[in-house]
């Protein structure tokens, strides 16, 4: 099965379009280095938790929105090779800084254990 990198971050509301532009740029680089899919999601119904929550995990501040993103790779091996190639890609080095506080982003790599698509 495919391998997935997942990301959660908190983005200033006034930088939404800058974030979208940044994500579109990086998505092209991901695809050029083997990613099958890049999905970006702007928080719409992301409640505060009492013990845990997305907003708590990324220390969301007033005027920020939680984003939830993932990159699908054909395999873990393709993901490792893709990231290594991205590290050497001049487009990444020339990229402006991220439009959010990267120290508050959470991320990880995941092996898929179930993947369904419903068709009607």
CSV table of N, CA and C in Angstrom, one decimal:
chain,number,residue,atom,x,y,z
A,1,UNK,N,0.8,-1.2,0.0
A,1,UNK,CA,0.0,0.0,0.0
A,1,UNK,C,0.9,1.2,0.0
A,2,UNK,N,0.2,2.4,-0.3
A,2,UNK,CA,0.9,3.6,-0.3
A,2,UNK,C,1.4,4.1,1.0
A,3,UNK,N,2.2,5.1,1.0
A,3,UNK,CA,2.8,5.7,2.3
A,3,UNK,C,2.3,7.1,2.3
A,4,UNK,N,2.0,7.6,3.5
A,4,UNK,CA,1.4,9.0,3.6
A,4,UNK,C,2.2,9.8,4.6
A,5,UNK,N,2.6,11.0,4.2
A,5,UNK,CA,3.1,12.0,5.1
A,5,UNK,C,2.0,12.9,5.5
A,6,UNK,N,1.8,13.1,6.8
A,6,UNK,CA,0.7,14.0,7.3
A,6,UNK,C,1.2,15.2,8.0
A,7,UNK,N,0.5,16.3,7.9
A,7,UNK,CA,1.0,17.6,8.4
A,7,UNK,C,-0.2,18.3,9.0
A,8,UNK,N,0.0,19.0,10.2
A,8,UNK,CA,-1.0,19.9,10.8
A,8,UNK,C,-0.3,21.1,11.2
A,9,UNK,N,-0.8,22.3,10.9
A,9,UNK,CA,-0.1,23.6,11.2
A,9,UNK,C,-1.2,24.6,11.5
A,10,UNK,N,-0.8,25.7,12.0
A,10,UNK,CA,-1.7,26.8,12.3
A,10,UNK,C,-1.2,28.0,11.4
A,11,UNK,N,-2.1,28.5,10.6
A,11,UNK,CA,-1.7,29.6,9.6
A,11,UNK,C,-2.5,30.9,9.9
A,12,UNK,N,-1.8,32.0,9.9
A,12,UNK,CA,-2.5,33.3,10.1
A,12,UNK,C,-3.5,33.5,9.0
A,13,UNK,N,-4.7,33.9,9.5
A,13,UNK,CA,-5.8,34.1,8.5
A,13,UNK,C,-5.5,35.0,7.4
A,14,UNK,N,-4.7,36.1,7.7
A,14,UNK,CA,-4.4,37.1,6.7
A,14,UNK,C,-3.3,36.6,5.7
A,15,UNK,N,-2.8,35.3,5.9
A,15,UNK,CA,-1.8,34.7,5.0
A,15,UNK,C,-2.4,33.5,4.3
A,16,UNK,N,-3.8,33.4,4.3
A,16,UNK,CA,-4.4,32.3,3.6
A,16,UNK,C,-3.9,32.1,2.2
A,17,UNK,N,-4.0,33.2,1.4
A,17,UNK,CA,-3.7,33.0,0.0
A,17,UNK,C,-2.2,32.8,-0.2
A,18,UNK,N,-1.4,33.4,0.7
A,18,UNK,CA,0.1,33.2,0.6
A,18,UNK,C,0.3,31.7,0.9
A,19,UNK,N,-0.4,31.1,1.9
A,19,UNK,CA,-0.2,29.7,2.2
A,19,UNK,C,-0.7,28.8,1.0
A,20,UNK,N,-1.8,29.1,0.4
A,20,UNK,CA,-2.3,28.4,-0.8
A,20,UNK,C,-1.2,28.4,-1.9
A,21,UNK,N,-0.7,29.6,-2.2
A,21,UNK,CA,0.3,29.7,-3.2
A,21,UNK,C,1.6,28.9,-2.9
A,22,UNK,N,2.0,29.0,-1.6
A,22,UNK,CA,3.1,28.2,-1.1
A,22,UNK,C,2.9,26.7,-1.3
A,23,UNK,N,1.7,26.3,-0.9
A,23,UNK,CA,1.4,24.9,-1.0
A,23,UNK,C,1.3,24.4,-2.4
A,24,UNK,N,0.8,25.2,-3.3
A,24,UNK,CA,0.8,24.8,-4.7
A,24,UNK,C,2.2,24.7,-5.3
A,25,UNK,N,3.1,25.6,-4.9
A,25,UNK,CA,4.4,25.5,-5.4
A,25,UNK,C,5.1,24.2,-4.9
A,26,UNK,N,5.0,24.0,-3.6
A,26,UNK,CA,5.6,22.8,-3.0
A,26,UNK,C,5.0,21.5,-3.5
A,27,UNK,N,3.7,21.5,-3.8
A,27,UNK,CA,3.0,20.4,-4.4
A,27,UNK,C,3.6,20.0,-5.7
A,28,UNK,N,4.0,20.9,-6.5
A,28,UNK,CA,4.6,20.6,-7.8
A,28,UNK,C,5.9,19.9,-7.6
A,29,UNK,N,6.7,20.4,-6.6
A,29,UNK,CA,8.0,19.8,-6.3
A,29,UNK,C,7.8,18.3,-5.8
A,30,UNK,N,6.8,18.2,-4.9
A,30,UNK,CA,6.5,16.8,-4.4
A,30,UNK,C,6.2,15.9,-5.6
A,31,UNK,N,5.3,16.3,-6.5
A,31,UNK,CA,4.9,15.5,-7.6
A,31,UNK,C,6.1,15.2,-8.5
A,32,UNK,N,7.0,16.2,-8.7
A,32,UNK,CA,8.2,16.0,-9.6
A,32,UNK,C,9.1,15.0,-9.0
A,33,UNK,N,9.0,14.7,-7.7
A,33,UNK,CA,9.9,13.8,-7.0
A,33,UNK,C,9.1,12.5,-6.6
A,34,UNK,N,8.0,12.2,-7.2
A,34,UNK,CA,7.4,10.9,-7.0
A,34,UNK,C,6.1,10.9,-6.2
A,35,UNK,N,5.6,12.0,-5.6
A,35,UNK,CA,4.4,11.9,-4.9
A,35,UNK,C,3.2,11.7,-5.8
A,36,UNK,N,2.2,10.9,-5.4
A,36,UNK,CA,1.0,10.6,-6.2
A,36,UNK,C,0.0,11.7,-6.0
A,37,UNK,N,-0.1,12.2,-4.8
A,37,UNK,CA,-1.2,13.2,-4.4
A,37,UNK,C,-0.8,14.1,-3.3
A,38,UNK,N,-1.2,15.3,-3.4
A,38,UNK,CA,-1.0,16.3,-2.3
A,38,UNK,C,-2.3,16.9,-2.0
A,39,UNK,N,-2.7,16.9,-0.8
A,39,UNK,CA,-4.0,17.4,-0.4
A,39,UNK,C,-3.8,18.5,0.7
A,40,UNK,N,-4.4,19.7,0.5
A,40,UNK,CA,-4.3,20.7,1.5
A,40,UNK,C,-5.8,21.1,1.9
A,41,UNK,N,-6.0,21.2,3.2
A,41,UNK,CA,-7.3,21.5,3.8
A,41,UNK,C,-7.2,22.6,4.8
A,42,UNK,N,-8.1,23.6,4.6
A,42,UNK,CA,-8.2,24.8,5.4
A,42,UNK,C,-9.3,24.5,6.5
A,43,UNK,N,-9.0,24.6,7.7
A,43,UNK,CA,-9.9,24.3,8.8
A,43,UNK,C,-11.2,25.1,8.7
A,44,UNK,N,-12.3,24.3,8.9
A,44,UNK,CA,-13.7,24.9,8.8
A,44,UNK,C,-14.5,24.6,10.0
A,45,UNK,N,-14.3,23.4,10.6
A,45,UNK,CA,-15.0,22.9,11.8
A,45,UNK,C,-14.0,22.2,12.6
A,46,UNK,N,-13.1,22.9,13.3
A,46,UNK,CA,-12.0,22.4,14.1
A,46,UNK,C,-12.2,22.8,15.5
A,47,UNK,N,-12.9,22.1,16.3
A,47,UNK,CA,-13.2,22.5,17.7
A,47,UNK,C,-12.0,22.5,18.6
A,48,UNK,N,-12.1,23.4,19.6
A,48,UNK,CA,-11.1,23.4,20.7
A,48,UNK,C,-11.4,22.1,21.6
A,49,UNK,N,-10.4,21.5,22.1
A,49,UNK,CA,-10.6,20.4,23.0
A,49,UNK,C,-10.4,20.7,24.4
A,50,UNK,N,-10.8,19.8,25.3
A,50,UNK,CA,-10.5,20.0,26.7
A,50,UNK,C,-9.2,19.3,27.1
A,51,UNK,N,-8.9,18.2,26.4
A,51,UNK,CA,-7.7,17.5,26.7
A,51,UNK,C,-6.7,17.5,25.6
A,52,UNK,N,-7.2,17.2,24.4
A,52,UNK,CA,-6.4,17.3,23.1
A,52,UNK,C,-7.3,17.8,22.0
A,53,UNK,N,-6.7,18.4,21.0
A,53,UNK,CA,-7.3,18.8,19.8
A,53,UNK,C,-6.3,19.3,18.8
A,54,UNK,N,-6.7,19.5,17.5
A,54,UNK,CA,-5.8,20.0,16.6
A,54,UNK,C,-5.4,21.4,17.0
A,55,UNK,N,-6.3,22.3,17.4
A,55,UNK,CA,-5.8,23.7,17.8
A,55,UNK,C,-4.8,23.6,18.9
A,56,UNK,N,-5.0,22.7,19.9
A,56,UNK,CA,-4.0,22.6,21.0
A,56,UNK,C,-2.7,22.1,20.5
A,57,UNK,N,-2.7,21.1,19.6
A,57,UNK,CA,-1.5,20.5,19.2
A,57,UNK,C,-0.6,21.4,18.5
A,58,UNK,N,-1.2,22.4,17.7
A,58,UNK,CA,-0.3,23.4,17.0
A,58,UNK,C,-0.3,24.7,17.7
A,59,UNK,N,-0.8,24.8,18.9
A,59,UNK,CA,-0.8,26.1,19.7
A,59,UNK,C,-1.4,27.2,18.9
A,60,UNK,N,-2.6,26.9,18.3
A,60,UNK,CA,-3.3,27.9,17.5
A,60,UNK,C,-3.5,29.2,18.3
A,61,UNK,N,-3.2,30.4,17.6
A,61,UNK,CA,-3.3,31.7,18.2
A,61,UNK,C,-4.5,32.3,17.7
A,62,UNK,N,-5.0,33.4,18.3
A,62,UNK,CA,-6.2,34.1,17.7
A,62,UNK,C,-5.8,34.6,16.4
A,63,UNK,N,-6.7,34.6,15.4
A,63,UNK,CA,-6.5,35.0,14.1
A,63,UNK,C,-5.7,34.0,13.2
A,64,UNK,N,-5.7,32.7,13.7
A,64,UNK,CA,-5.1,31.7,12.9
A,64,UNK,C,-6.1,30.6,12.7
A,65,UNK,N,-5.9,29.8,11.6
A,65,UNK,CA,-6.7,28.6,11.3
A,65,UNK,C,-5.8,27.4,11.1
A,66,UNK,N,-6.3,26.3,11.6
A,66,UNK,CA,-5.6,25.0,11.5
A,66,UNK,C,-5.7,24.5,10.1
A,67,UNK,N,-4.6,24.0,9.5
A,67,UNK,CA,-4.6,23.4,8.2
A,67,UNK,C,-4.2,21.9,8.4
A,68,UNK,N,-4.7,21.0,7.6
A,68,UNK,CA,-4.5,19.6,7.7
A,68,UNK,C,-4.1,19.1,6.3
A,69,UNK,N,-3.0,18.6,6.1
A,69,UNK,CA,-2.5,18.3,4.8
A,69,UNK,C,-1.8,16.9,4.8
A,70,UNK,N,-1.8,16.3,3.6
A,70,UNK,CA,-1.1,15.0,3.4
A,70,UNK,C,-0.6,14.9,2.0
A,71,UNK,N,0.5,14.1,1.9
A,71,UNK,CA,1.1,13.7,0.7
A,71,UNK,C,1.1,12.2,0.6
A,72,UNK,N,0.7,11.7,-0.5
A,72,UNK,CA,0.6,10.2,-0.8
A,72,UNK,C,1.8,9.8,-1.7
A,73,UNK,N,2.5,8.8,-1.3
A,73,UNK,CA,3.6,8.3,-2.0
A,73,UNK,C,3.3,6.9,-2.4
A,74,UNK,N,3.9,6.3,-3.5
A,74,UNK,CA,3.7,5.0,-3.9
A,74,UNK,C,4.1,4.0,-2.8
A,75,UNK,N,5.2,4.3,-2.0
A,75,UNK,CA,5.7,3.4,-1.0
A,75,UNK,C,6.6,4.3,-0.1
A,76,UNK,N,7.0,3.6,1.1
A,76,UNK,CA,7.9,4.3,2.0
A,76,UNK,C,9.3,4.6,1.3
A,77,UNK,N,9.7,3.7,0.5
A,77,UNK,CA,11.0,3.8,-0.3
A,77,UNK,C,10.9,5.0,-1.2
A,78,UNK,N,9.8,5.2,-1.9
A,78,UNK,CA,9.6,6.3,-2.8
A,78,UNK,C,9.6,7.6,-2.0
A,79,UNK,N,9.0,7.6,-0.8
A,79,UNK,CA,8.9,8.8,0.0
A,79,UNK,C,10.3,9.2,0.5
A,80,UNK,N,11.1,8.2,0.9
A,80,UNK,CA,12.5,8.5,1.4
A,80,UNK,C,13.3,9.1,0.2
A,81,UNK,N,13.2,8.5,-1.0
A,81,UNK,CA,13.9,9.0,-2.2
A,81,UNK,C,13.4,10.4,-2.6
A,82,UNK,N,12.1,10.6,-2.5
A,82,UNK,CA,11.5,11.8,-2.9
A,82,UNK,C,12.0,13.0,-2.0
A,83,UNK,N,12.0,12.7,-0.7
A,83,UNK,CA,12.5,13.8,0.3
A,83,UNK,C,13.9,14.1,0.1
A,84,UNK,N,14.7,13.0,-0.2
A,84,UNK,CA,16.2,13.2,-0.4
A,84,UNK,C,16.4,14.1,-1.7
A,85,UNK,N,15.6,13.8,-2.7
A,85,UNK,CA,15.7,14.6,-4.0
A,85,UNK,C,15.2,16.0,-3.7
A,86,UNK,N,14.2,16.2,-2.9
A,86,UNK,CA,13.7,17.5,-2.6
A,86,UNK,C,14.7,18.4,-1.9
A,87,UNK,N,15.5,17.7,-1.0
A,87,UNK,CA,16.5,18.4,-0.2
A,87,UNK,C,17.6,19.0,-1.2
A,88,UNK,N,17.8,18.4,-2.3
A,88,UNK,CA,18.8,18.8,-3.3
A,88,UNK,C,18.2,19.7,-4.4
A,89,UNK,N,16.9,19.9,-4.4
A,89,UNK,CA,16.2,20.6,-5.5
A,89,UNK,C,16.4,22.1,-5.2
A,90,UNK,N,16.9,22.8,-6.2
A,90,UNK,CA,17.2,24.2,-6.1
A,90,UNK,C,15.9,25.0,-5.9
A,91,UNK,N,14.7,24.5,-6.3
A,91,UNK,CA,13.5,25.2,-6.1
A,91,UNK,C,13.2,25.3,-4.6
A,92,UNK,N,13.5,24.3,-3.8
A,92,UNK,CA,13.3,24.3,-2.4
A,92,UNK,C,14.2,25.3,-1.7
A,93,UNK,N,15.4,25.4,-2.2
A,93,UNK,CA,16.4,26.3,-1.6
A,93,UNK,C,16.0,27.8,-1.9
A,94,UNK,N,15.4,28.0,-3.0
A,94,UNK,CA,15.0,29.4,-3.4
A,94,UNK,C,13.7,29.8,-2.9
A,95,UNK,N,13.0,28.9,-2.3
A,95,UNK,CA,11.6,29.2,-1.8
A,95,UNK,C,11.7,30.2,-0.6
A,96,UNK,N,10.7,31.1,-0.6
A,96,UNK,CA,10.6,32.0,0.5
A,96,UNK,C,10.2,31.2,1.8
A,97,UNK,N,10.4,31.9,2.9
A,97,UNK,CA,10.1,31.2,4.2
A,97,UNK,C,8.6,30.8,4.2
A,98,UNK,N,8.3,29.8,5.1
A,98,UNK,CA,6.9,29.3,5.2
A,98,UNK,C,6.0,30.4,5.8
A,99,UNK,N,4.8,30.4,5.3
A,99,UNK,CA,3.9,31.5,5.8
A,99,UNK,C,3.2,31.1,7.1
A,100,UNK,N,3.9,30.3,7.9
A,100,UNK,CA,3.4,30.0,9.2
A,100,UNK,C,4.5,29.6,10.1
A,101,UNK,N,4.3,29.4,11.4
A,101,UNK,CA,5.4,29.1,12.3
A,101,UNK,C,5.7,27.6,12.3
A,102,UNK,N,6.7,27.2,11.6
A,102,UNK,CA,7.0,25.8,11.4
A,102,UNK,C,7.3,25.0,12.7
A,103,UNK,N,7.7,25.8,13.7
A,103,UNK,CA,8.0,25.1,15.0
A,103,UNK,C,6.7,24.6,15.7
A,104,UNK,N,5.6,25.1,15.2
A,104,UNK,CA,4.3,24.6,15.8
A,104,UNK,C,3.6,23.6,14.9
A,105,UNK,N,4.3,23.2,13.8
A,105,UNK,CA,3.7,22.2,12.9
A,105,UNK,C,4.0,20.8,13.4
A,106,UNK,N,3.0,19.9,13.3
A,106,UNK,CA,3.2,18.5,13.6
A,106,UNK,C,3.2,17.7,12.4
A,107,UNK,N,4.0,16.7,12.3
A,107,UNK,CA,4.0,15.9,11.0
A,107,UNK,C,4.5,14.5,11.3
A,108,UNK,N,4.3,13.6,10.4
A,108,UNK,CA,4.8,12.2,10.5
A,108,UNK,C,4.5,11.5,9.3
A,109,UNK,N,5.1,10.3,9.2
A,109,UNK,CA,4.9,9.4,8.1
A,109,UNK,C,4.1,8.2,8.6
A,110,UNK,N,3.2,7.7,7.7
A,110,UNK,CA,2.3,6.7,8.1
A,110,UNK,C,2.2,5.6,7.0
A,111,UNK,N,2.2,4.4,7.4
A,111,UNK,CA,1.9,3.2,6.6
A,111,UNK,C,0.4,3.1,6.5
A,112,UNK,N,-0.2,3.0,5.3
A,112,UNK,CA,-1.6,2.8,5.2
A,112,UNK,C,-2.0,1.4,5.6
A,113,UNK,N,-3.1,1.3,6.3
A,113,UNK,CA,-3.6,0.0,6.7
A,113,UNK,C,-5.0,-0.3,6.1
A,114,UNK,N,-5.6,0.8,5.6
A,114,UNK,CA,-6.9,0.7,5.0
A,114,UNK,C,-7.1,1.9,4.1
A,115,UNK,N,-7.6,1.7,2.9
A,115,UNK,CA,-7.8,2.8,1.9
A,115,UNK,C,-9.0,2.4,1.1
A,116,UNK,N,-10.1,3.1,1.2
A,116,UNK,CA,-11.3,2.8,0.5
A,116,UNK,C,-11.8,4.0,-0.3
A,117,UNK,N,-12.4,3.7,-1.4
A,117,UNK,CA,-13.1,4.7,-2.2
A,117,UNK,C,-14.4,4.2,-2.6
A,118,UNK,N,-15.4,4.9,-2.2
A,118,UNK,CA,-16.8,4.5,-2.5
A,118,UNK,C,-17.2,5.0,-3.8
A,119,UNK,N,-17.8,4.2,-4.6
A,119,UNK,CA,-18.3,4.6,-5.9
A,119,UNK,C,-19.8,4.2,-6.0
A,120,UNK,N,-20.5,5.1,-6.7
A,120,UNK,CA,-22.0,4.9,-6.8
A,120,UNK,C,-22.4,4.8,-8.2
